[in-house]
mmCIF file of C-alpha atoms in Angstrom:
data_model
loop_
_atom_site.group_PDB
_atom_site.id
_atom_site.type_symbol
_atom_site.label_atom_id
_atom_site.label_comp_id
_atom_site.label_asym_id
_atom_site.label_seq_id
_atom_site.Cartn_x
_atom_site.Cartn_y
_atom_site.Cartn_z
ATOM 1 C CA MET A 22 15.010 171.243 143.097
ATOM 2 C CA LYS A 23 14.082 169.208 146.154
ATOM 3 C CA ILE A 24 11.377 166.555 145.901
ATOM 4 C CA ASP A 25 9.825 163.893 148.105
ATOM 5 C CA VAL A 26 9.980 160.404 146.622
ATOM 6 C CA VAL A 27 8.127 157.110 147.016
ATOM 7 C CA PHE A 28 9.538 153.836 145.709
ATOM 8 C CA GLU A 29 7.373 150.830 145.000
ATOM 9 C CA GLY A 30 8.405 147.335 146.018
ATOM 10 C CA GLY A 31 9.320 144.773 143.411
ATOM 11 C CA GLY A 32 12.038 142.427 144.623
ATOM 12 C CA VAL A 33 14.882 142.018 142.153
ATOM 13 C CA LYS A 34 13.217 144.453 139.753
ATOM 14 C CA GLY A 35 14.364 147.300 142.000
ATOM 15 C CA ILE A 36 17.359 148.026 139.762
ATOM 16 C CA GLY A 37 14.844 149.743 137.479
ATOM 17 C CA LEU A 38 14.165 152.238 140.262
ATOM 18 C CA ILE A 39 17.863 153.029 140.451
ATOM 19 C CA GLY A 40 17.941 153.884 136.758
ATOM 20 C CA ALA A 41 15.179 156.429 137.339
ATOM 21 C CA ILE A 42 17.020 157.846 140.361
ATOM 22 C CA CYS A 43 20.162 158.397 138.308
ATOM 23 C CA CYS A 44 18.167 160.266 135.690
ATOM 24 C CA PHE A 45 16.620 162.566 138.301
ATOM 25 C CA GLU A 46 20.045 163.225 139.807
ATOM 26 C CA ASP A 47 21.442 164.010 136.351
ATOM 27 C CA TYR A 48 18.687 166.609 135.985
ATOM 28 C CA GLY A 49 19.662 168.221 139.291
ATOM 29 C CA TYR A 50 16.940 166.903 141.595
ATOM 30 C CA GLU A 51 17.607 166.302 145.296
ATOM 31 C CA PHE A 52 15.599 163.964 147.521
ATOM 32 C CA ASN A 53 14.079 165.347 150.709
ATOM 33 C CA MET A 54 11.597 162.895 152.266
ATOM 34 C CA LEU A 55 11.892 159.291 151.115
ATOM 35 C CA ALA A 56 9.594 156.292 151.442
ATOM 36 C CA GLY A 57 9.525 152.780 150.097
ATOM 37 C CA THR A 58 8.160 149.287 150.369
ATOM 38 C CA SER A 59 10.192 146.082 150.135
ATOM 39 C CA ALA A 60 12.906 146.640 147.492
ATOM 40 C CA GLY A 61 11.809 150.264 147.425
ATOM 41 C CA SER A 62 12.627 150.543 151.123
ATOM 42 C CA ILE A 63 16.205 149.424 150.452
ATOM 43 C CA ILE A 64 16.692 152.131 147.869
ATOM 44 C CA ALA A 65 14.968 154.826 149.930
ATOM 45 C CA ALA A 66 17.069 153.957 152.982
ATOM 46 C CA LEU A 67 20.403 153.898 151.171
ATOM 47 C CA LEU A 68 19.641 157.263 149.601
ATOM 48 C CA ALA A 69 18.638 158.598 153.027
ATOM 49 C CA VAL A 70 21.976 157.617 154.579
ATOM 50 C CA GLY A 71 23.968 159.261 151.799
ATOM 51 C CA TYR A 72 24.369 156.965 148.799
ATOM 52 C CA THR A 73 24.011 158.355 145.285
ATOM 53 C CA GLY A 74 22.192 156.689 142.432
ATOM 54 C CA ARG A 75 25.478 155.804 140.719
ATOM 55 C CA GLU A 76 26.771 154.184 143.894
ATOM 56 C CA LEU A 77 23.579 152.135 144.141
ATOM 57 C CA LYS A 78 23.936 151.073 140.520
ATOM 58 C CA SER A 79 27.430 149.700 141.176
ATOM 59 C CA ILE A 80 26.233 147.861 144.279
ATOM 60 C CA MET A 81 23.183 146.286 142.659
ATOM 61 C CA LEU A 82 24.904 145.248 139.429
ATOM 62 C CA GLU A 83 27.417 143.201 141.403
ATOM 63 C CA LEU A 84 24.937 141.847 143.936
ATOM 64 C CA ASP A 85 24.258 138.098 143.916
ATOM 65 C CA TYR A 86 20.844 137.701 145.541
ATOM 66 C CA ASN A 87 21.530 134.053 146.293
ATOM 67 C CA MET A 88 24.096 135.105 148.893
ATOM 68 C CA PHE A 89 21.173 135.783 151.219
ATOM 69 C CA PHE A 90 20.174 132.126 151.198
ATOM 70 C CA LYS A 91 21.984 129.270 152.886
ATOM 71 C CA LYS A 92 22.051 127.414 149.597
ATOM 72 C CA LYS A 93 22.644 128.661 146.081
ATOM 73 C CA SER A 94 19.126 127.768 145.014
ATOM 74 C CA LEU A 95 15.780 127.135 146.604
ATOM 75 C CA TYR A 96 15.868 123.749 144.925
ATOM 76 C CA HIS A 97 19.124 122.710 146.584
ATOM 77 C CA MET A 98 17.496 122.525 149.999
ATOM 78 C CA ASN A 99 15.843 119.208 150.733
ATOM 79 C CA ILE A 100 12.054 119.448 150.421
ATOM 80 C CA ILE A 101 11.651 117.972 153.904
ATOM 81 C CA LYS A 102 13.924 120.590 155.452
ATOM 82 C CA LYS A 103 12.097 123.318 153.544
ATOM 83 C CA SER A 104 8.803 122.102 154.924
ATOM 84 C CA ILE A 105 10.099 121.855 158.495
ATOM 85 C CA ASN A 106 11.482 125.399 158.384
ATOM 86 C CA LEU A 107 8.302 126.689 156.805
ATOM 87 C CA PHE A 108 5.873 125.243 159.318
ATOM 88 C CA LYS A 109 8.102 125.659 162.369
ATOM 89 C CA ASP A 110 9.366 129.194 161.741
ATOM 90 C CA LYS A 111 6.800 130.436 159.187
ATOM 91 C CA GLY A 112 9.615 130.933 156.706
ATOM 92 C CA ILE A 113 12.519 129.047 155.157
ATOM 93 C CA TYR A 114 15.314 131.605 155.400
ATOM 94 C CA SER A 115 16.109 133.711 158.450
ATOM 95 C CA GLY A 116 16.907 136.985 156.702
ATOM 96 C CA ASP A 117 19.974 137.439 158.918
ATOM 97 C CA GLN A 118 22.368 137.434 155.956
ATOM 98 C CA PHE A 119 20.386 140.155 154.237
ATOM 99 C CA GLU A 120 20.071 142.310 157.336
ATOM 100 C CA ASN A 121 23.798 142.068 158.041
ATOM 101 C CA TYR A 122 24.631 142.980 154.445
ATOM 102 C CA ILE A 123 22.392 146.056 154.472
ATOM 103 C CA ASN A 124 23.661 147.095 157.899
ATOM 104 C CA LYS A 125 27.252 147.070 156.624
ATOM 105 C CA LEU A 126 26.267 149.329 153.726
ATOM 106 C CA ILE A 127 24.560 151.741 156.108
ATOM 107 C CA LEU A 128 27.513 151.735 158.511
ATOM 108 C CA LYS A 129 29.841 152.687 155.638
ATOM 109 C CA LYS A 130 28.042 156.039 155.586
ATOM 110 C CA GLY A 131 28.439 156.439 159.344
ATOM 111 C CA LYS A 132 24.778 155.731 160.074
ATOM 112 C CA SER A 133 22.923 153.006 161.953
ATOM 113 C CA THR A 134 19.620 154.069 163.533
ATOM 114 C CA PHE A 135 16.851 156.430 162.496
ATOM 115 C CA LYS A 136 18.259 158.934 164.975
ATOM 116 C CA ASP A 137 21.352 159.225 162.780
ATOM 117 C CA ILE A 138 19.310 160.647 159.909
ATOM 118 C CA GLU A 139 16.672 162.632 161.814
ATOM 119 C CA ILE A 140 15.947 166.248 160.974
ATOM 120 C CA GLU A 141 14.558 168.217 163.914
ATOM 121 C CA GLY A 142 13.361 165.014 165.560
ATOM 122 C CA VAL A 143 11.673 163.628 162.450
ATOM 123 C CA SER A 144 12.921 160.805 160.264
ATOM 124 C CA PRO A 145 13.025 161.755 156.557
ATOM 125 C CA LEU A 146 12.785 158.038 155.806
ATOM 126 C CA LYS A 147 9.528 156.069 155.971
ATOM 127 C CA ILE A 148 9.520 152.301 155.480
ATOM 128 C CA ILE A 149 6.372 150.250 154.941
ATOM 129 C CA ALA A 150 5.876 146.825 156.543
ATOM 130 C CA SER A 151 2.852 144.617 157.280
ATOM 131 C CA ASP A 152 1.758 143.417 160.723
ATOM 132 C CA VAL A 153 -0.180 140.334 159.637
ATOM 133 C CA THR A 154 -1.201 139.541 163.221
ATOM 134 C CA GLU A 155 -2.924 142.887 163.766
ATOM 135 C CA LYS A 156 -3.710 143.215 160.035
ATOM 136 C CA ASN A 157 -2.195 146.689 159.932
ATOM 137 C CA ILE A 158 0.110 148.631 157.663
ATOM 138 C CA LEU A 159 3.165 149.802 159.589
ATOM 139 C CA ILE A 160 4.924 153.058 158.789
ATOM 140 C CA LEU A 161 8.411 152.766 160.234
ATOM 141 C CA PRO A 162 9.860 154.154 162.352
ATOM 142 C CA ASP A 163 6.747 156.093 163.480
ATOM 143 C CA ASP A 164 4.538 153.120 164.358
ATOM 144 C CA LEU A 165 7.186 151.394 166.484
ATOM 145 C CA ILE A 166 5.944 153.348 169.471
ATOM 146 C CA LYS A 167 2.856 151.095 169.445
ATOM 147 C CA TYR A 168 5.136 148.204 170.371
ATOM 148 C CA GLY A 169 6.894 150.050 173.174
ATOM 149 C CA ILE A 170 9.948 150.766 171.016
ATOM 150 C CA ASN A 171 11.679 154.134 170.715
ATOM 151 C CA PRO A 172 11.429 154.853 166.958
ATOM 152 C CA MET A 173 14.661 156.815 166.728
ATOM 153 C CA ASP A 174 16.718 154.104 168.449
ATOM 154 C CA PHE A 175 15.615 151.445 165.954
ATOM 155 C CA GLU A 176 18.145 150.181 163.417
ATOM 156 C CA ILE A 177 17.374 151.093 159.820
ATOM 157 C CA SER A 178 18.556 147.686 158.602
ATOM 158 C CA LYS A 179 16.031 145.915 160.850
ATOM 159 C CA ALA A 180 13.200 148.038 159.453
ATOM 160 C CA ILE A 181 14.289 147.187 155.910
ATOM 161 C CA ARG A 182 14.430 143.516 156.777
ATOM 162 C CA MET A 183 10.844 143.702 157.970
ATOM 163 C CA SER A 184 9.737 145.398 154.766
ATOM 164 C CA ILE A 185 11.424 142.847 152.461
ATOM 165 C CA SER A 186 10.420 139.698 154.360
ATOM 166 C CA ILE A 187 8.466 137.987 151.593
ATOM 167 C CA PRO A 188 6.105 135.551 153.362
ATOM 168 C CA PHE A 189 7.388 131.965 153.450
ATOM 169 C CA TYR A 190 10.710 132.936 151.847
ATOM 170 C CA PHE A 191 11.898 134.751 154.960
ATOM 171 C CA LYS A 192 10.937 134.213 158.565
ATOM 172 C CA PRO A 193 8.797 137.081 159.861
ATOM 173 C CA VAL A 194 10.150 139.549 162.387
ATOM 174 C CA LYS A 195 8.426 139.119 165.750
ATOM 175 C CA PHE A 196 7.331 141.944 168.040
ATOM 176 C CA TYR A 197 6.369 140.987 171.582
ATOM 177 C CA HIS A 198 4.042 143.510 173.204
ATOM 178 C CA ASN A 199 1.115 143.619 175.617
ATOM 179 C CA GLY A 200 1.513 139.931 176.346
ATOM 180 C CA GLY A 201 1.161 138.991 172.688
ATOM 181 C CA CYS A 202 3.276 138.554 169.576
ATOM 182 C CA SER A 203 2.941 140.259 166.194
ATOM 183 C CA TYR A 204 4.410 138.838 163.001
ATOM 184 C CA VAL A 205 5.748 141.490 160.643
ATOM 185 C CA VAL A 206 6.393 140.764 156.963
ATOM 186 C CA ASP A 207 6.813 142.355 153.529
ATOM 187 C CA GLY A 208 5.117 145.734 153.259
ATOM 188 C CA GLY A 209 4.006 144.848 149.750
ATOM 189 C CA ILE A 210 1.316 142.585 151.151
ATOM 190 C CA LEU A 211 -0.736 145.609 152.263
ATOM 191 C CA SER A 212 0.724 148.647 150.487
ATOM 192 C CA ASN A 213 3.276 148.148 147.757
ATOM 193 C CA PHE A 214 3.088 151.711 146.453
ATOM 194 C CA PRO A 215 2.456 154.197 149.309
ATOM 195 C CA ILE A 216 2.265 157.271 147.091
ATOM 196 C CA TRP A 217 -0.114 158.805 149.659
ATOM 197 C CA ILE A 218 2.371 158.826 152.511
ATOM 198 C CA PHE A 219 3.484 162.480 152.352
ATOM 199 C CA ASP A 220 0.133 163.931 151.275
ATOM 200 C CA THR A 221 -1.761 166.434 153.434
ATOM 201 C CA ASP A 222 -4.917 168.492 152.958
ATOM 202 C CA ILE A 223 -2.932 171.623 152.217
ATOM 203 C CA LYS A 224 -1.069 172.601 149.073
ATOM 204 C CA PRO A 225 2.367 170.910 149.007
ATOM 205 C CA VAL A 226 5.482 173.072 148.980
ATOM 206 C CA ARG A 227 7.352 170.539 146.873
ATOM 207 C CA PRO A 228 6.272 167.629 144.688
ATOM 208 C CA THR A 229 6.018 164.014 145.728
ATOM 209 C CA ILE A 230 7.133 161.788 142.869
ATOM 210 C CA GLY A 231 6.327 158.091 142.764
ATOM 211 C CA PHE A 232 8.436 155.431 141.092
ATOM 212 C CA LYS A 233 6.338 152.449 140.082
ATOM 213 C CA LEU A 234 7.334 149.171 138.434
ATOM 214 C CA VAL A 235 5.015 147.862 135.729
ATOM 215 C CA ASP A 236 5.074 145.004 133.252
ATOM 216 C CA VAL A 237 2.984 145.514 130.162
ATOM 217 C CA ASN A 238 4.063 142.298 128.449
ATOM 218 C CA LYS A 239 4.039 139.477 130.992
ATOM 219 C CA LYS A 240 5.563 136.225 129.855
ATOM 220 C CA TYR A 241 5.810 134.426 133.162
ATOM 221 C CA THR A 242 6.591 130.740 133.123
ATOM 222 C CA SER A 243 6.616 128.167 135.888
ATOM 223 C CA SER A 244 9.718 126.280 136.867
ATOM 224 C CA PRO A 245 9.960 122.747 135.481
ATOM 225 C CA ARG A 246 10.723 121.615 139.051
ATOM 226 C CA MET A 247 7.425 122.548 140.676
ATOM 227 C CA ASP A 248 7.453 120.996 144.149
ATOM 228 C CA PHE A 249 4.924 122.190 146.726
ATOM 229 C CA ILE A 250 7.200 124.789 148.302
ATOM 230 C CA SER A 251 8.114 126.258 144.928
ATOM 231 C CA TYR A 252 4.430 126.342 144.052
ATOM 232 C CA LEU A 253 3.744 128.231 147.286
ATOM 233 C CA PHE A 254 6.482 130.725 146.455
ATOM 234 C CA ASP A 255 4.968 131.293 143.019
ATOM 235 C CA ILE A 256 1.633 132.091 144.672
ATOM 236 C CA ILE A 257 3.216 134.665 146.989
ATOM 237 C CA GLY A 258 5.244 136.173 144.163
ATOM 238 C CA THR A 259 2.104 136.458 142.059
ATOM 239 C CA MET A 260 0.211 138.155 144.906
ATOM 240 C CA ILE A 261 2.920 140.772 145.283
ATOM 241 C CA ASP A 262 3.238 141.265 141.531
ATOM 242 C CA LYS A 263 -0.522 141.719 141.172
ATOM 243 C CA ASN A 264 -0.539 144.165 144.083
ATOM 244 C CA GLU A 265 1.830 146.321 142.034
ATOM 245 C CA GLU A 266 -0.803 146.607 139.305
ATOM 246 C CA ILE A 267 -3.540 148.069 141.493
ATOM 247 C CA TYR A 268 -5.196 151.017 139.795
ATOM 248 C CA VAL A 269 -3.454 154.347 140.313
ATOM 249 C CA LYS A 270 -5.866 157.290 140.287
ATOM 250 C CA ASP A 271 -5.230 160.209 137.941
ATOM 251 C CA LYS A 272 -3.957 162.539 140.671
ATOM 252 C CA ASP A 273 -1.233 160.032 141.468
ATOM 253 C CA ALA A 274 -0.571 158.768 137.944
ATOM 254 C CA VAL A 275 0.510 162.201 136.726
ATOM 255 C CA ARG A 276 3.201 162.339 139.425
ATOM 256 C CA THR A 277 4.419 158.780 138.917
ATOM 257 C CA VAL A 278 7.263 157.415 136.821
ATOM 258 C CA PHE A 279 6.088 154.100 135.366
ATOM 259 C CA ILE A 280 9.022 151.757 134.768
ATOM 260 C CA PRO A 281 8.589 148.690 132.496
ATOM 261 C CA THR A 282 10.129 145.620 134.133
ATOM 262 C CA LEU A 283 10.603 143.575 130.957
ATOM 263 C CA GLY A 284 8.921 140.405 132.195
ATOM 264 C CA VAL A 285 11.156 139.963 135.253
ATOM 265 C CA LYS A 286 9.399 138.536 138.317
ATOM 266 C CA THR A 287 9.745 139.809 141.874
ATOM 267 C CA THR A 288 11.440 136.577 142.959
ATOM 268 C CA ASP A 289 13.795 136.049 139.989
ATOM 269 C CA PHE A 290 16.793 135.800 142.312
ATOM 270 C CA ASN A 291 18.969 134.345 139.546
ATOM 271 C CA ILE A 292 18.600 137.457 137.395
ATOM 272 C CA SER A 293 21.587 137.998 135.088
ATOM 273 C CA LYS A 294 23.785 141.087 135.049
ATOM 274 C CA ASP A 295 22.689 141.790 131.469
ATOM 275 C CA MET A 296 19.044 141.835 132.546
ATOM 276 C CA LYS A 297 19.907 144.124 135.458
ATOM 277 C CA ILE A 298 21.448 146.574 132.990
ATOM 278 C CA LYS A 299 18.338 146.412 130.814
ATOM 279 C CA LEU A 300 16.145 147.149 133.827
ATOM 280 C CA PHE A 301 18.397 150.056 134.819
ATOM 281 C CA ASN A 302 18.155 151.508 131.317
ATOM 282 C CA SER A 303 14.388 151.026 131.374
ATOM 283 C CA GLY A 304 14.202 153.095 134.550
ATOM 284 C CA TYR A 305 16.447 155.829 133.186
ATOM 285 C CA LYS A 306 14.510 156.152 129.930
ATOM 286 C CA SER A 307 11.170 156.180 131.750
ATOM 287 C CA ALA A 308 12.315 158.944 134.099
ATOM 288 C CA LYS A 309 13.655 161.012 131.218
ATOM 289 C CA LYS A 310 10.320 160.714 129.424
ATOM 290 C CA PHE A 311 8.465 161.695 132.612
ATOM 291 C CA LEU A 312 10.601 164.777 133.211
ATOM 292 C CA LYS A 313 9.997 165.965 129.672
ATOM 293 C CA PHE A 314 6.334 166.573 130.515
ATOM 294 C CA TRP A 315 6.275 167.002 134.309
ATOM 295 C CA ASN A 316 5.195 170.442 135.548
ATOM 296 C CA PHE A 317 4.683 170.969 139.277
ATOM 297 C CA ASP A 318 2.899 174.316 138.891
ATOM 298 C CA LYS A 319 0.419 172.756 136.481
ATOM 299 C CA TYR A 320 -0.135 169.897 138.924
ATOM 300 C CA ILE A 321 -0.894 172.344 141.757
ATOM 301 C CA ARG A 322 -3.322 174.361 139.643
ATOM 302 C CA LYS A 323 -5.250 171.253 138.629
ATOM 303 C CA TYR A 324 -5.494 169.457 141.957
ATOM 304 C CA TYR A 325 -5.163 172.125 144.669
ATOM 305 C CA MET A 326 -6.886 175.231 143.298
#
């Protein structure tokens, strides 16, 4: 059965989404339209270019998130240099390493731009980012036309980079247009769970399933080395985490897989492999439980008739 899917953002917790994906694939589901924010955009994009859930599991279990930073830890960079980068470039890390890494993964499947995955002129992939200058949610690639950019010629890896650019961690992507400049950052700032993205006023021909990360037993602790920059990062991480908890109305809750994240924070870049496996298993078990009760016909009768 084909379904449309929406993946919530959640930084390093995204491995939980992959567990749910693998469960759906094991039950014979295929993904048609895909959307995601932040970490969810990575997963949606890699599925769109041809990766399977099992392939994503192998990639993410071996991934060292610190490879995307110039130093092994945020604390290893001198506080003065951190501050200079932050106030000069509005972010400490460029994001180039991450974009290059994702681009290589996409190229391995023979893809690069949105044109490479289009179906009858439409991209099956939608990525959420935030234009903090214009204070608008961006749906990529569609909204690129507002900036004078051909949506289909845009690189998928660049769109993902925009969606995962956590403010102050990564430098924002700049769009110059109409004599001005827009700063584009993490989509989770404005819409971390775009479950609405494929909805229309008419009865859907296939279900849209959301995959949402939740933590029912938070045990967050602050780092013992709380300099100003680290404090700022904690604030941003908290904002994104809290955005994930925004109330989901009944119509959307019944079509959403809720995945416990076991106390892991969005910005826990030093997450262990063992914890990644636990998150994966959490996603798989949650999806299996969801599929036990999910009934598309019942959903249609309740909300569209």
